mmCIF file of C-alpha atoms in Angstrom:
data_model
loop_
_atom_site.group_PDB
_atom_site.id
_atom_site.type_symbol
_atom_site.label_atom_id
_atom_site.label_comp_id
_atom_site.label_asym_id
_atom_site.label_seq_id
_atom_site.Cartn_x
_atom_site.Cartn_y
_atom_site.Cartn_z
ATOM 1 C CA UNK A 1 -63.024 -0.773 90.655
ATOM 2 C CA UNK A 2 -63.649 3.034 91.205
ATOM 3 C CA UNK A 3 -59.918 3.149 89.930
ATOM 4 C CA UNK A 4 -60.342 1.913 86.521
ATOM 5 C CA UNK A 5 -63.471 4.008 86.008
ATOM 6 C CA UNK A 6 -61.398 7.168 87.248
ATOM 7 C CA UNK A 7 -58.425 6.424 85.264
ATOM 8 C CA UNK A 8 -60.374 6.054 82.333
ATOM 9 C CA UNK A 9 -62.196 9.048 82.811
ATOM 10 C CA UNK A 10 -59.037 10.913 82.947
ATOM 11 C CA UNK A 11 -57.680 9.440 79.483
ATOM 12 C CA UNK A 12 -60.958 10.640 78.038
ATOM 13 C CA UNK A 13 -60.186 14.388 79.362
ATOM 14 C CA UNK A 14 -56.412 13.828 77.988
ATOM 15 C CA UNK A 15 -57.508 12.650 74.911
ATOM 16 C CA UNK A 16 -59.726 16.029 74.412
ATOM 17 C CA UNK A 17 -57.684 18.179 76.565
ATOM 18 C CA UNK A 18 -58.728 21.289 74.409
ATOM 19 C CA UNK A 19 -62.428 20.049 74.308
ATOM 20 C CA UNK A 20 -62.663 20.160 77.997
ATOM 21 C CA UNK A 21 -60.929 23.528 78.680
ATOM 22 C CA UNK A 22 -63.797 25.333 76.002
ATOM 23 C CA UNK A 23 -65.801 23.423 78.096
ATOM 24 C CA UNK A 24 -64.542 24.529 81.704
ATOM 25 C CA UNK A 25 -64.169 28.187 80.569
ATOM 26 C CA UNK A 26 -67.967 28.795 79.798
ATOM 27 C CA UNK A 27 -68.504 27.063 83.305
ATOM 28 C CA UNK A 28 -66.569 29.447 85.208
ATOM 29 C CA UNK A 29 -70.173 31.037 86.292
ATOM 30 C CA UNK A 30 -71.620 27.863 87.653
ATOM 31 C CA UNK A 31 -68.707 26.261 89.621
ATOM 32 C CA UNK A 32 -69.154 27.288 92.414
ATOM 33 C CA UNK A 33 -72.895 26.385 93.008
ATOM 34 C CA UNK A 34 -72.394 22.864 92.967
ATOM 35 C CA UNK A 35 -69.924 21.319 95.474
ATOM 36 C CA UNK A 36 -70.982 17.929 94.414
ATOM 37 C CA UNK A 37 -70.676 18.275 90.631
ATOM 38 C CA UNK A 38 -68.570 21.088 90.204
ATOM 39 C CA UNK A 39 -65.962 20.201 92.932
ATOM 40 C CA UNK A 40 -64.313 17.378 94.378
ATOM 41 C CA UNK A 41 -64.056 13.680 93.282
ATOM 42 C CA UNK A 42 -67.430 13.664 90.990
ATOM 43 C CA UNK A 43 -65.867 16.908 88.847
ATOM 44 C CA UNK A 44 -63.865 15.428 85.826
ATOM 45 C CA UNK A 45 -66.556 12.580 85.709
ATOM 46 C CA UNK A 46 -69.482 14.832 85.795
ATOM 47 C CA UNK A 47 -67.273 17.152 83.162
ATOM 48 C CA UNK A 48 -66.570 13.600 81.032
ATOM 49 C CA UNK A 49 -70.119 12.529 81.509
ATOM 50 C CA UNK A 50 -71.498 15.576 79.754
ATOM 51 C CA UNK A 51 -68.646 15.857 76.763
ATOM 52 C CA UNK A 52 -69.345 13.077 76.107
ATOM 53 C CA UNK A 53 -72.758 12.644 76.088
ATOM 54 C CA UNK A 54 -73.290 15.629 73.613
ATOM 55 C CA UNK A 55 -70.831 14.141 71.103
ATOM 56 C CA UNK A 56 -67.749 16.307 72.541
ATOM 57 C CA UNK A 57 -69.870 19.945 71.453
ATOM 58 C CA UNK A 58 -68.419 21.954 73.944
ATOM 59 C CA UNK A 59 -71.141 24.398 74.241
ATOM 60 C CA UNK A 60 -73.780 22.683 73.513
ATOM 61 C CA UNK A 61 -72.392 20.190 77.460
ATOM 62 C CA UNK A 62 -71.648 23.912 78.852
ATOM 63 C CA UNK A 63 -75.522 25.082 78.022
ATOM 64 C CA UNK A 64 -76.342 21.467 79.457
ATOM 65 C CA UNK A 65 -74.011 21.135 82.341
ATOM 66 C CA UNK A 66 -75.167 25.204 83.426
ATOM 67 C CA UNK A 67 -79.513 23.915 83.107
ATOM 68 C CA UNK A 68 -78.147 20.295 85.451
ATOM 69 C CA UNK A 69 -76.111 23.050 87.840
ATOM 70 C CA UNK A 70 -79.085 25.165 88.122
ATOM 71 C CA UNK A 71 -82.149 22.788 88.180
ATOM 72 C CA UNK A 72 -79.930 21.220 91.219
ATOM 73 C CA UNK A 73 -79.984 24.705 93.140
ATOM 74 C CA UNK A 74 -83.643 25.280 92.242
ATOM 75 C CA UNK A 75 -84.926 22.058 94.094
ATOM 76 C CA UNK A 76 -81.859 21.303 96.521
ATOM 77 C CA UNK A 77 -80.728 18.741 95.303
ATOM 78 C CA UNK A 78 -77.299 18.942 96.668
ATOM 79 C CA UNK A 79 -78.714 19.032 100.074
ATOM 80 C CA UNK A 80 -80.703 15.981 99.574
ATOM 81 C CA UNK A 81 -77.375 13.545 98.868
ATOM 82 C CA UNK A 82 -75.928 15.223 101.968
ATOM 83 C CA UNK A 83 -78.493 14.086 103.581
ATOM 84 C CA UNK A 84 -78.626 10.411 101.746
ATOM 85 C CA UNK A 85 -74.710 10.468 102.704
ATOM 86 C CA UNK A 86 -75.542 10.931 106.509
ATOM 87 C CA UNK A 87 -78.283 7.905 106.325
ATOM 88 C CA UNK A 88 -81.333 9.765 104.556
ATOM 89 C CA UNK A 89 -83.382 6.944 103.312
ATOM 90 C CA UNK A 90 -85.813 7.524 100.150
ATOM 91 C CA UNK A 91 -88.856 6.764 102.221
ATOM 92 C CA UNK A 92 -87.534 9.881 104.207
ATOM 93 C CA UNK A 93 -88.195 12.384 101.351
ATOM 94 C CA UNK A 94 -90.019 15.315 101.606
ATOM 95 C CA UNK A 95 -93.306 14.308 99.045
ATOM 96 C CA UNK A 96 -92.299 10.701 99.102
ATOM 97 C CA UNK A 97 -95.843 8.879 100.250
ATOM 98 C CA UNK A 98 -97.802 11.415 97.650
ATOM 99 C CA UNK A 99 -95.300 10.287 94.866
ATOM 100 C CA UNK A 100 -95.535 6.712 95.432
ATOM 101 C CA UNK A 101 -99.021 7.081 95.811
ATOM 102 C CA UNK A 102 -99.792 8.929 92.712
ATOM 103 C CA UNK A 103 -97.620 6.221 90.883
ATOM 104 C CA UNK A 104 -99.006 3.351 91.991
ATOM 105 C CA UNK A 105 -102.078 2.968 89.614
ATOM 106 C CA UNK A 106 -99.830 3.746 86.633
ATOM 107 C CA UNK A 107 -97.133 0.713 87.342
ATOM 108 C CA UNK A 108 -100.365 -1.697 87.442
ATOM 109 C CA UNK A 109 -100.845 -0.073 83.942
ATOM 110 C CA UNK A 110 -97.976 -0.317 82.598
ATOM 111 C CA UNK A 111 -97.502 -3.824 83.038
ATOM 112 C CA UNK A 112 -100.911 -4.893 81.903
#
């Protein structure tokens, strides 16, 4: 369950504490910009994900993490997430109808 996953994340972060410390230090400028990925229960999961995803390179992981946070800010992803937590369904997303209409012909071609 979730507790086992968080224990696994915690173990990875502990084992790589030196790299995690470098990563966190480099993220100081963005840590207050996203309450979804930069604080709360998912913070460690995101840090672990980026450290593992960029093969333990804290400098590259920090650069990509900052890019992700800035993307979330630019497109309001955190506010969409909060609305989803309140019950917003994908069909209610802004632009959903246009996206679905544009994707239908493409999907048909993919399965031919």
